Structure formats: C-alpha cells, structure tokens
C-alpha cells in the first residue's frame, strides 16, 4: 500500500493507473462500517483508493473539528489489512487555497441534518467533488447511515454529470445493534447502553411497516415511545427526496432518527 500525502503526488500516480478504481472517502477513525465499504470496493474493483481527511469546511463553528477522533496509525494498519492500494492522507494546505470556488448544496438540503447544521453539506460536496476529480474513480462507496449525505452526493453526480458510480452500502451495526460511527467513542458505557434504544426503535418501526402499518404519524409516535426519555432531536418519515410523508410507501420511505447525548448526535435510519 502506498501512502500519498499531496495532491500533486496523487495526480501523478493517477496518470499511471489503468483499470477500475474503487474509492472510499473517509475522515478516518476507521471502524467496521468503513471496513465493509473498503471490502466491497476491493471485491468490485482492480484498484482501491481510500482517503482520510478531516475536512474542515463541513464542520460548523463550535462543532468537534479540533477534537474529532484521529487514529492515523491504526487507520493505516486497517487499510493495509484490507489490501488498499493507495491511501490518500492530505493535509489542509494541499486540499484548500485561501479563497476558493464554492459548491452550494441545493435548497432542499436545508432540512433535517442541513437544518441543524446549515452549510455542512456545502462543505461535504466541496471536498467530495475535489476527491472525485483527483481520483477519477469508477465507483465510490458511501454508507446509508448518512442518508442525506448519500442522496446529495447522488444529486451532485447527476447535476454536474460526473463520470462516477455511487454505490450505497448498508449500515453496519455493533452486535448490540448500535449503528457504527466514529463518534461512538465519545459515549460513556451508560450512554452506549441507553443508545441501544435507537436501533430498537428503528427495528420496531421496520416490523410495524412489514406488518402493514402505513400511517407515518403512528410509526413516529411508537418510535418516540421506545426512545423516551432520551434527548430526541428528530424522528422523521421521508421519501427518498427527503420530503416528509404521511403515508408510508414501502419502497420509497426512509425513517430517520437523531438522538443527542450532550454534544454527541447519533444518527440512525432504516430504508424501506
Ligand atoms: O462521511 C464522511 O466521512 C465525510 O462526510 C466524507 C464523505 C468523507 C467527506 O468528508
């Protein structure tokens, strides 16, 4: 595995690469969720590139940019184990200049995550576009846990005619059911235990819908019951355009839950 630190180096190496390229962009602190993306990329492509970059432009003022978990050594080992060919670990200077052309996420992104974190998706799309341009990958792998991020990246690829396939990948969970997240390390043992209510509520909703429930408000109420007394930021039932719906259409519904433990926001969802 070759570690690449600068944009210039990556551009030069990219010129020499032939064959299908699978790309997994990450912010590091790799966990089993990332590993499953990398494994899928490995299975489906001749060359695998992973990036690790804690992208400052997607953090709002006061968010956890400076304390975001960083585990370089462990991450490098994981990538080696997963037989990654190239690991791109740039610093901020090589990725950004002072005054840049900006990407604006569409107006419909200012709901849910975009409402709580206005501007977050502008930064995500900006860095993802840079990374797509640099890697010129065939396929890029994203987890469904960040459902809105995935949808906006798909929309960017469509709107800007980008020559890349976006491969959505299922949420990976700890044995307990808790969705894997780099931010789970912030939780105390007690909070982790309480957080199990999140996946429990999601599974319960899935079962209700499988048994024929179609009323989104009934499903939401039941989720609130399971989650109580946690600090619930939102429970939403949306279609795949992220518009809220009242009537559940099983092949076109995502149920999203966000719960707060202090400053830590835990996201989970189920795609019907
Ligand atoms: O999902 C993430 O880890 C980040 O938002 C991404 C896609 C790597 C962009 O920084």
PDB file of C-alpha atoms and ligand atoms in Angstrom:
ATOM      1  CA  UNK A   1       0.000   0.000   0.000  1.00  0.00           C
ATOM      2  CA  UNK A   2       1.314   3.407  -0.929  1.00  0.00           C
ATOM      3  CA  UNK A   3       0.556   6.416   1.259  1.00  0.00           C
ATOM      4  CA  UNK A   4       0.064   9.643  -0.658  1.00  0.00           C
ATOM      5  CA  UNK A   5       0.229  12.983   1.125  1.00  0.00           C
ATOM      6  CA  UNK A   6      -0.110  15.619  -1.566  1.00  0.00           C
ATOM      7  CA  UNK A   7      -2.457  16.438  -4.398  1.00  0.00           C
ATOM      8  CA  UNK A   8       0.468  16.616  -6.854  1.00  0.00           C
ATOM      9  CA  UNK A   9       1.606  13.119  -5.938  1.00  0.00           C
ATOM     10  CA  UNK A  10      -1.909  11.741  -6.320  1.00  0.00           C
ATOM     11  CA  UNK A  11      -2.331  13.441  -9.709  1.00  0.00           C
ATOM     12  CA  UNK A  12       0.946  11.925 -10.945  1.00  0.00           C
ATOM     13  CA  UNK A  13       0.104   8.442  -9.699  1.00  0.00           C
ATOM     14  CA  UNK A  14      -3.417   8.635 -11.092  1.00  0.00           C
ATOM     15  CA  UNK A  15      -1.998   9.222 -14.593  1.00  0.00           C
ATOM     16  CA  UNK A  16      -0.297   5.822 -14.426  1.00  0.00           C
ATOM     17  CA  UNK A  17      -3.351   3.834 -13.208  1.00  0.00           C
ATOM     18  CA  UNK A  18      -5.326   1.594 -15.542  1.00  0.00           C
ATOM     19  CA  UNK A  19      -8.404  -0.477 -14.689  1.00  0.00           C
ATOM     20  CA  UNK A  20     -11.435   0.088 -12.494  1.00  0.00           C
ATOM     21  CA  UNK A  21     -10.908   2.210  -9.411  1.00  0.00           C
ATOM     22  CA  UNK A  22     -12.983   1.868  -6.264  1.00  0.00           C
ATOM     23  CA  UNK A  23     -12.823   4.895  -3.965  1.00  0.00           C
ATOM     24  CA  UNK A  24     -13.785   5.136  -0.283  1.00  0.00           C
ATOM     25  CA  UNK A  25     -13.633   8.679   1.136  1.00  0.00           C
ATOM     26  CA  UNK A  26     -13.421   8.846   4.933  1.00  0.00           C
ATOM     27  CA  UNK A  27     -12.493  11.151   7.791  1.00  0.00           C
ATOM     28  CA  UNK A  28     -10.527   8.368   9.488  1.00  0.00           C
ATOM     29  CA  UNK A  29     -11.075   6.733  12.902  1.00  0.00           C
ATOM     30  CA  UNK A  30     -11.976   3.749  10.770  1.00  0.00           C
ATOM     31  CA  UNK A  31     -14.445   1.218  12.159  1.00  0.00           C
ATOM     32  CA  UNK A  32     -16.242  -1.857  10.834  1.00  0.00           C
ATOM     33  CA  UNK A  33     -18.596   0.347   8.828  1.00  0.00           C
ATOM     34  CA  UNK A  34     -15.664   1.766   6.842  1.00  0.00           C
ATOM     35  CA  UNK A  35     -14.093  -1.672   6.587  1.00  0.00           C
ATOM     36  CA  UNK A  36     -17.223  -3.040   4.944  1.00  0.00           C
ATOM     37  CA  UNK A  37     -17.087  -0.208   2.364  1.00  0.00           C
ATOM     38  CA  UNK A  38     -13.417  -0.897   1.671  1.00  0.00           C
ATOM     39  CA  UNK A  39     -14.044  -4.653   1.347  1.00  0.00           C
ATOM     40  CA  UNK A  40     -16.817  -4.044  -1.152  1.00  0.00           C
ATOM     41  CA  UNK A  41     -14.566  -1.683  -3.109  1.00  0.00           C
ATOM     42  CA  UNK A  42     -11.837  -4.356  -3.047  1.00  0.00           C
ATOM     43  CA  UNK A  43     -14.226  -7.036  -4.360  1.00  0.00           C
ATOM     44  CA  UNK A  44     -15.594  -4.905  -7.159  1.00  0.00           C
ATOM     45  CA  UNK A  45     -12.531  -3.046  -8.499  1.00  0.00           C
ATOM     46  CA  UNK A  46      -8.996  -3.637  -9.721  1.00  0.00           C
ATOM     47  CA  UNK A  47      -7.574  -0.705  -7.759  1.00  0.00           C
ATOM     48  CA  UNK A  48      -8.734   0.638  -4.373  1.00  0.00           C
ATOM     49  CA  UNK A  49      -8.082   4.168  -3.134  1.00  0.00           C
ATOM     50  CA  UNK A  50      -9.085   5.278   0.378  1.00  0.00           C
ATOM     51  CA  UNK A  51      -8.839   8.874   1.567  1.00  0.00           C
ATOM     52  CA  UNK A  52      -8.559  10.030   5.154  1.00  0.00           C
ATOM     53  CA  UNK A  53      -9.142  13.742   5.577  1.00  0.00           C
ATOM     54  CA  UNK A  54     -10.945  15.507   8.398  1.00  0.00           C
ATOM     55  CA  UNK A  55     -12.494  18.120   6.164  1.00  0.00           C
ATOM     56  CA  UNK A  56     -12.722  21.498   7.946  1.00  0.00           C
ATOM     57  CA  UNK A  57     -15.283  23.009   5.581  1.00  0.00           C
ATOM     58  CA  UNK A  58     -18.022  20.609   6.672  1.00  0.00           C
ATOM     59  CA  UNK A  59     -17.739  21.471  10.377  1.00  0.00           C
ATOM     60  CA  UNK A  60     -19.706  24.435  11.714  1.00  0.00           C
ATOM     61  CA  UNK A  61     -18.220  26.855  14.236  1.00  0.00           C
ATOM     62  CA  UNK A  62     -18.321  25.219  17.679  1.00  0.00           C
ATOM     63  CA  UNK A  63     -18.501  21.672  16.292  1.00  0.00           C
ATOM     64  CA  UNK A  64     -15.934  18.983  17.084  1.00  0.00           C
ATOM     65  CA  UNK A  65     -13.342  19.684  14.327  1.00  0.00           C
ATOM     66  CA  UNK A  66     -10.407  20.014  16.730  1.00  0.00           C
ATOM     67  CA  UNK A  67     -11.414  17.015  18.842  1.00  0.00           C
ATOM     68  CA  UNK A  68     -12.682  14.780  16.024  1.00  0.00           C
ATOM     69  CA  UNK A  69     -11.149  11.330  16.718  1.00  0.00           C
ATOM     70  CA  UNK A  70      -7.848  10.900  14.878  1.00  0.00           C
ATOM     71  CA  UNK A  71      -6.227   7.451  14.775  1.00  0.00           C
ATOM     72  CA  UNK A  72      -3.670   7.607  11.966  1.00  0.00           C
ATOM     73  CA  UNK A  73      -1.563   4.596  12.899  1.00  0.00           C
ATOM     74  CA  UNK A  74      -4.483   2.263  13.467  1.00  0.00           C
ATOM     75  CA  UNK A  75      -6.159   3.516  10.274  1.00  0.00           C
ATOM     76  CA  UNK A  76      -3.042   2.778   8.206  1.00  0.00           C
ATOM     77  CA  UNK A  77      -2.938  -0.774   9.599  1.00  0.00           C
ATOM     78  CA  UNK A  78      -6.605  -1.315   8.802  1.00  0.00           C
ATOM     79  CA  UNK A  79      -6.102  -0.129   5.226  1.00  0.00           C
ATOM     80  CA  UNK A  80      -3.099  -2.424   4.833  1.00  0.00           C
ATOM     81  CA  UNK A  81      -5.134  -5.356   6.166  1.00  0.00           C
ATOM     82  CA  UNK A  82      -7.936  -4.578   3.710  1.00  0.00           C
ATOM     83  CA  UNK A  83      -5.413  -4.570   0.843  1.00  0.00           C
ATOM     84  CA  UNK A  84      -5.961  -0.949  -0.112  1.00  0.00           C
ATOM     85  CA  UNK A  85      -3.616   0.070  -2.948  1.00  0.00           C
ATOM     86  CA  UNK A  86      -3.388   3.803  -2.256  1.00  0.00           C
ATOM     87  CA  UNK A  87      -4.158   5.694   0.940  1.00  0.00           C
ATOM     88  CA  UNK A  88      -4.525   9.425   0.394  1.00  0.00           C
ATOM     89  CA  UNK A  89      -3.896  11.380   3.611  1.00  0.00           C
ATOM     90  CA  UNK A  90      -3.635  15.022   2.621  1.00  0.00           C
ATOM     91  CA  UNK A  91      -3.286  17.998   4.947  1.00  0.00           C
ATOM     92  CA  UNK A  92      -5.479  21.087   4.736  1.00  0.00           C
ATOM     93  CA  UNK A  93      -2.882  23.116   2.802  1.00  0.00           C
ATOM     94  CA  UNK A  94      -2.699  20.666  -0.069  1.00  0.00           C
ATOM     95  CA  UNK A  95      -6.506  20.471  -0.331  1.00  0.00           C
ATOM     96  CA  UNK A  96      -7.550  24.115   0.024  1.00  0.00           C
ATOM     97  CA  UNK A  97      -6.453  27.577  -1.041  1.00  0.00           C
ATOM     98  CA  UNK A  98      -7.453  30.841   0.662  1.00  0.00           C
ATOM     99  CA  UNK A  99     -10.389  31.983  -1.439  1.00  0.00           C
ATOM    100  CA  UNK A 100     -11.992  29.173  -3.373  1.00  0.00           C
ATOM    101  CA  UNK A 101     -14.787  28.476  -5.804  1.00  0.00           C
ATOM    102  CA  UNK A 102     -17.562  27.125  -3.590  1.00  0.00           C
ATOM    103  CA  UNK A 103     -20.171  24.436  -4.026  1.00  0.00           C
ATOM    104  CA  UNK A 104     -23.689  25.188  -2.851  1.00  0.00           C
ATOM    105  CA  UNK A 105     -25.869  22.287  -1.794  1.00  0.00           C
ATOM    106  CA  UNK A 106     -29.402  22.583  -3.207  1.00  0.00           C
ATOM    107  CA  UNK A 107     -32.137  24.376  -1.296  1.00  0.00           C
ATOM    108  CA  UNK A 108     -33.816  21.063  -0.417  1.00  0.00           C
ATOM    109  CA  UNK A 109     -30.750  20.141   1.669  1.00  0.00           C
ATOM    110  CA  UNK A 110     -31.644  22.702   4.359  1.00  0.00           C
ATOM    111  CA  UNK A 111     -33.898  20.243   6.190  1.00  0.00           C
ATOM    112  CA  UNK A 112     -33.030  17.564   8.753  1.00  0.00           C
ATOM    113  CA  UNK A 113     -29.205  17.495   9.021  1.00  0.00           C
ATOM    114  CA  UNK A 114     -28.946  20.595   6.838  1.00  0.00           C
ATOM    115  CA  UNK A 115     -31.339  22.440   9.172  1.00  0.00           C
ATOM    116  CA  UNK A 116     -29.346  21.590  12.303  1.00  0.00           C
ATOM    117  CA  UNK A 117     -26.022  22.043  10.532  1.00  0.00           C
ATOM    118  CA  UNK A 118     -26.565  24.804   7.913  1.00  0.00           C
ATOM    119  CA  UNK A 119     -23.685  24.832   5.424  1.00  0.00           C
ATOM    120  CA  UNK A 120     -22.484  21.364   6.417  1.00  0.00           C
ATOM    121  CA  UNK A 121     -23.458  19.819   3.095  1.00  0.00           C
ATOM    122  CA  UNK A 122     -21.799  22.634   1.101  1.00  0.00           C
ATOM    123  CA  UNK A 123     -18.527  21.535   2.696  1.00  0.00           C
ATOM    124  CA  UNK A 124     -19.209  17.835   2.172  1.00  0.00           C
ATOM    125  CA  UNK A 125     -19.982  18.331  -1.522  1.00  0.00           C
ATOM    126  CA  UNK A 126     -16.963  20.605  -1.973  1.00  0.00           C
ATOM    127  CA  UNK A 127     -14.499  18.070  -0.631  1.00  0.00           C
ATOM    128  CA  UNK A 128     -16.180  15.080  -2.263  1.00  0.00           C
ATOM    129  CA  UNK A 129     -16.075  16.814  -5.649  1.00  0.00           C
ATOM    130  CA  UNK A 130     -12.366  17.573  -5.165  1.00  0.00           C
ATOM    131  CA  UNK A 131     -11.720  13.942  -4.231  1.00  0.00           C
ATOM    132  CA  UNK A 132     -13.729  12.609  -7.189  1.00  0.00           C
ATOM    133  CA  UNK A 133     -11.768  14.873  -9.540  1.00  0.00           C
ATOM    134  CA  UNK A 134      -8.453  13.766  -8.088  1.00  0.00           C
ATOM    135  CA  UNK A 135      -9.129  10.031  -8.002  1.00  0.00           C
ATOM    136  CA  UNK A 136     -11.256   9.875 -11.171  1.00  0.00           C
ATOM    137  CA  UNK A 137     -12.626   6.696  -9.653  1.00  0.00           C
ATOM    138  CA  UNK A 138     -15.043   4.352 -11.389  1.00  0.00           C
ATOM    139  CA  UNK A 139     -17.075   3.610  -8.248  1.00  0.00           C
ATOM    140  CA  UNK A 140     -17.348   5.468  -4.927  1.00  0.00           C
ATOM    141  CA  UNK A 141     -18.730   3.808  -1.805  1.00  0.00           C
ATOM    142  CA  UNK A 142     -20.909   5.556   0.793  1.00  0.00           C
ATOM    143  CA  UNK A 143     -22.799   4.238   3.821  1.00  0.00           C
ATOM    144  CA  UNK A 144     -26.565   4.607   4.098  1.00  0.00           C
ATOM    145  CA  UNK A 145     -26.219   5.786   7.703  1.00  0.00           C
ATOM    146  CA  UNK A 146     -25.540   9.289   6.407  1.00  0.00           C
ATOM    147  CA  UNK A 147     -28.648   9.026   4.277  1.00  0.00           C
ATOM    148  CA  UNK A 148     -28.981  12.690   3.363  1.00  0.00           C
ATOM    149  CA  UNK A 149     -25.279  12.967   2.529  1.00  0.00           C
ATOM    150  CA  UNK A 150     -25.594   9.966   0.227  1.00  0.00           C
ATOM    151  CA  UNK A 151     -28.651  11.423  -1.530  1.00  0.00           C
ATOM    152  CA  UNK A 152     -26.971  14.821  -2.029  1.00  0.00           C
ATOM    153  CA  UNK A 153     -23.831  13.226  -3.437  1.00  0.00           C
ATOM    154  CA  UNK A 154     -26.006  11.255  -5.850  1.00  0.00           C
ATOM    155  CA  UNK A 155     -27.739  14.503  -6.807  1.00  0.00           C
ATOM    156  CA  UNK A 156     -24.389  16.288  -7.336  1.00  0.00           C
ATOM    157  CA  UNK A 157     -23.167  13.464  -9.587  1.00  0.00           C
ATOM    158  CA  UNK A 158     -26.376  13.714 -11.606  1.00  0.00           C
ATOM    159  CA  UNK A 159     -26.497  17.531 -11.777  1.00  0.00           C
ATOM    160  CA  UNK A 160     -22.808  18.012 -12.619  1.00  0.00           C
ATOM    161  CA  UNK A 161     -22.670  14.999 -14.978  1.00  0.00           C
ATOM    162  CA  UNK A 162     -19.802  13.459 -13.026  1.00  0.00           C
ATOM    163  CA  UNK A 163     -18.463  10.224 -14.547  1.00  0.00           C
ATOM    164  CA  UNK A 164     -18.594   8.119 -11.381  1.00  0.00           C
ATOM    165  CA  UNK A 165     -20.960   5.479  -9.953  1.00  0.00           C
ATOM    166  CA  UNK A 166     -22.155   5.976  -6.400  1.00  0.00           C
ATOM    167  CA  UNK A 167     -22.563   2.670  -4.565  1.00  0.00           C
ATOM    168  CA  UNK A 168     -24.814   2.893  -1.469  1.00  0.00           C
ATOM    169  CA  UNK A 169     -23.833   0.421   1.258  1.00  0.00           C
ATOM    170  CA  UNK A 170     -25.893  -0.941   4.151  1.00  0.00           C
ATOM    171  CA  UNK A 171     -25.456   0.328   7.699  1.00  0.00           C
ATOM    172  CA  UNK A 172     -23.055  -1.773   9.762  1.00  0.00           C
ATOM    173  CA  UNK A 173     -24.012  -2.259  13.409  1.00  0.00           C
ATOM    174  CA  UNK A 174     -22.252  -3.354  16.561  1.00  0.00           C
ATOM    175  CA  UNK A 175     -23.508  -6.717  17.912  1.00  0.00           C
ATOM    176  CA  UNK A 176     -25.734  -4.716  20.247  1.00  0.00           C
ATOM    177  CA  UNK A 177     -27.479  -3.086  17.265  1.00  0.00           C
ATOM    178  CA  UNK A 178     -25.867   0.369  17.669  1.00  0.00           C
ATOM    179  CA  UNK A 179     -25.010   1.813  14.246  1.00  0.00           C
ATOM    180  CA  UNK A 180     -21.228   2.136  13.818  1.00  0.00           C
ATOM    181  CA  UNK A 181     -19.962   5.707  13.961  1.00  0.00           C
ATOM    182  CA  UNK A 182     -16.587   7.314  14.623  1.00  0.00           C
ATOM    183  CA  UNK A 183     -18.383   9.464  17.192  1.00  0.00           C
ATOM    184  CA  UNK A 184     -19.466   6.427  19.296  1.00  0.00           C
ATOM    185  CA  UNK A 185     -16.110   6.743  21.101  1.00  0.00           C
ATOM    186  CA  UNK A 186     -17.442   9.886  22.790  1.00  0.00           C
ATOM    187  CA  UNK A 187     -20.132   7.867  24.640  1.00  0.00           C
ATOM    188  CA  UNK A 188     -19.774   6.601  28.204  1.00  0.00           C
ATOM    189  CA  UNK A 189     -20.646   2.955  28.904  1.00  0.00           C
ATOM    190  CA  UNK A 190     -24.009   4.044  30.329  1.00  0.00           C
ATOM    191  CA  UNK A 191     -24.776   6.259  27.337  1.00  0.00           C
ATOM    192  CA  UNK A 192     -23.882   3.430  24.953  1.00  0.00           C
ATOM    193  CA  UNK A 193     -26.340   1.227  26.792  1.00  0.00           C
ATOM    194  CA  UNK A 194     -29.084   3.877  26.580  1.00  0.00           C
ATOM    195  CA  UNK A 195     -28.285   4.431  22.898  1.00  0.00           C
ATOM    196  CA  UNK A 196     -29.460   0.892  22.141  1.00  0.00           C
ATOM    197  CA  UNK A 197     -32.981   2.290  22.225  1.00  0.00           C
ATOM    198  CA  UNK A 198     -32.206   3.943  18.893  1.00  0.00           C
ATOM    199  CA  UNK A 199     -31.721   0.756  16.867  1.00  0.00           C
ATOM    200  CA  UNK A 200     -34.511  -0.888  18.855  1.00  0.00           C
ATOM    201  CA  UNK A 201     -36.892   1.873  17.766  1.00  0.00           C
ATOM    202  CA  UNK A 202     -35.747   1.582  14.161  1.00  0.00           C
ATOM    203  CA  UNK A 203     -36.251  -2.206  14.088  1.00  0.00           C
ATOM    204  CA  UNK A 204     -39.643  -1.840  15.748  1.00  0.00           C
ATOM    205  CA  UNK A 205     -40.682   0.640  13.045  1.00  0.00           C
ATOM    206  CA  UNK A 206     -39.460  -1.738  10.323  1.00  0.00           C
ATOM    207  CA  UNK A 207     -41.543  -4.558  11.827  1.00  0.00           C
ATOM    208  CA  UNK A 208     -44.641  -2.393  12.103  1.00  0.00           C
ATOM    209  CA  UNK A 209     -44.362  -1.436   8.449  1.00  0.00           C
ATOM    210  CA  UNK A 210     -43.665  -5.047   7.423  1.00  0.00           C
ATOM    211  CA  UNK A 211     -46.907  -5.973   9.209  1.00  0.00           C
ATOM    212  CA  UNK A 212     -48.817  -3.413   7.134  1.00  0.00           C
ATOM    213  CA  UNK A 213     -48.776  -0.109   9.090  1.00  0.00           C
ATOM    214  CA  UNK A 214     -48.811   2.765   6.594  1.00  0.00           C
ATOM    215  CA  UNK A 215     -49.576   5.766   8.832  1.00  0.00           C
ATOM    216  CA  UNK A 216     -46.310   7.698   9.304  1.00  0.00           C
ATOM    217  CA  UNK A 217     -47.607   9.505  12.409  1.00  0.00           C
ATOM    218  CA  UNK A 218     -48.446   6.239  14.171  1.00  0.00           C
ATOM    219  CA  UNK A 219     -44.976   4.895  13.364  1.00  0.00           C
ATOM    220  CA  UNK A 220     -43.354   8.116  14.627  1.00  0.00           C
ATOM    221  CA  UNK A 221     -45.360   8.035  17.880  1.00  0.00           C
ATOM    222  CA  UNK A 222     -44.261   4.443  18.533  1.00  0.00           C
ATOM    223  CA  UNK A 223     -40.637   5.411  17.900  1.00  0.00           C
ATOM    224  CA  UNK A 224     -40.930   8.283  20.403  1.00  0.00           C
ATOM    225  CA  UNK A 225     -42.353   5.810  22.952  1.00  0.00           C
ATOM    226  CA  UNK A 226     -39.379   3.470  22.567  1.00  0.00           C
ATOM    227  CA  UNK A 227     -36.845   6.331  22.663  1.00  0.00           C
ATOM    228  CA  UNK A 228     -38.244   8.070  25.767  1.00  0.00           C
ATOM    229  CA  UNK A 229     -36.710   9.648  27.841  1.00  0.00           C
ATOM    230  CA  UNK A 230     -33.712  10.239  25.545  1.00  0.00           C
ATOM    231  CA  UNK A 231     -32.994  13.699  24.122  1.00  0.00           C
ATOM    232  CA  UNK A 232     -34.588  13.235  20.702  1.00  0.00           C
ATOM    233  CA  UNK A 233     -33.602  15.808  18.072  1.00  0.00           C
ATOM    234  CA  UNK A 234     -35.898  14.441  15.379  1.00  0.00           C
ATOM    235  CA  UNK A 235     -37.822  11.445  14.145  1.00  0.00           C
ATOM    236  CA  UNK A 236     -38.837  11.834  10.508  1.00  0.00           C
ATOM    237  CA  UNK A 237     -40.526   9.675   7.937  1.00  0.00           C
ATOM    238  CA  UNK A 238     -39.484  10.873   4.483  1.00  0.00           C
ATOM    239  CA  UNK A 239     -39.485   9.739   0.885  1.00  0.00           C
ATOM    240  CA  UNK A 240     -36.227   9.315  -0.993  1.00  0.00           C
ATOM    241  CA  UNK A 241     -36.264  13.027  -1.929  1.00  0.00           C
ATOM    242  CA  UNK A 242     -36.306  13.742   1.820  1.00  0.00           C
ATOM    243  CA  UNK A 243     -39.787  15.263   1.727  1.00  0.00           C
ATOM    244  CA  UNK A 244     -41.812  14.348   4.823  1.00  0.00           C
ATOM    245  CA  UNK A 245     -44.663  11.953   4.122  1.00  0.00           C
ATOM    246  CA  UNK A 246     -47.833  10.974   5.950  1.00  0.00           C
ATOM    247  CA  UNK A 247     -48.469   7.712   4.135  1.00  0.00           C
ATOM    248  CA  UNK A 248     -45.709   5.134   4.002  1.00  0.00           C
ATOM    249  CA  UNK A 249     -44.886   3.703   0.611  1.00  0.00           C
ATOM    250  CA  UNK A 250     -42.580   0.801   1.450  1.00  0.00           C
ATOM    251  CA  UNK A 251     -40.162   1.058  -1.495  1.00  0.00           C
ATOM    252  CA  UNK A 252     -39.837   4.829  -1.163  1.00  0.00           C
ATOM    253  CA  UNK A 253     -39.526   5.549   2.555  1.00  0.00           C
ATOM    254  CA  UNK A 254     -36.670   6.299   4.925  1.00  0.00           C
ATOM    255  CA  UNK A 255     -37.195   6.646   8.664  1.00  0.00           C
ATOM    256  CA  UNK A 256     -34.570   8.825  10.304  1.00  0.00           C
ATOM    257  CA  UNK A 257     -33.810   9.230  13.978  1.00  0.00           C
ATOM    258  CA  UNK A 258     -31.345  11.610  15.621  1.00  0.00           C
ATOM    259  CA  UNK A 259     -30.726  11.494  19.357  1.00  0.00           C
ATOM    260  CA  UNK A 260     -28.378  13.701  21.355  1.00  0.00           C
ATOM    261  CA  UNK A 261     -26.136  12.697  24.207  1.00  0.00           C
ATOM    262  CA  UNK A 262     -24.751  16.081  25.271  1.00  0.00           C
ATOM    263  CA  UNK A 263     -22.861  17.365  22.227  1.00  0.00           C
ATOM    264  CA  UNK A 264     -22.839  13.974  20.527  1.00  0.00           C
ATOM    265  CA  UNK A 265     -25.507  13.450  17.889  1.00  0.00           C
ATOM    266  CA  UNK A 266     -26.274   9.840  16.982  1.00  0.00           C
ATOM    267  CA  UNK A 267     -27.949   9.204  13.633  1.00  0.00           C
ATOM    268  CA  UNK A 268     -29.722   6.062  12.584  1.00  0.00           C
ATOM    269  CA  UNK A 269     -32.176   5.173   9.875  1.00  0.00           C
ATOM    270  CA  UNK A 270     -33.978   2.409   8.072  1.00  0.00           C
ATOM    271  CA  UNK A 271     -34.653   2.298   4.339  1.00  0.00           C
ATOM    272  CA  UNK A 272     -37.947   0.641   3.459  1.00  0.00           C
TER     273      UNK A 272
HETATM  274  O1  LIG B   1     -18.944  10.696   5.602  1.00  0.00           O
HETATM  275  C1  LIG B   1     -17.814  11.200   5.794  1.00  0.00           C
HETATM  276  O2  LIG B   1     -16.965  10.625   6.477  1.00  0.00           O
HETATM  277  C2  LIG B   1     -17.491  12.556   5.195  1.00  0.00           C
HETATM  278  O3  LIG B   1     -18.602  13.390   5.188  1.00  0.00           O
HETATM  279  C3  LIG B   1     -16.854  12.455   3.794  1.00  0.00           C
HETATM  280  C4  LIG B   1     -17.835  11.879   2.789  1.00  0.00           C
HETATM  281  C5  LIG B   1     -15.602  11.623   3.848  1.00  0.00           C
HETATM  282  C6  LIG B   1     -16.487  13.862   3.295  1.00  0.00           C
HETATM  283  O4  LIG B   1     -15.574  14.478   4.152  1.00  0.00           O
END
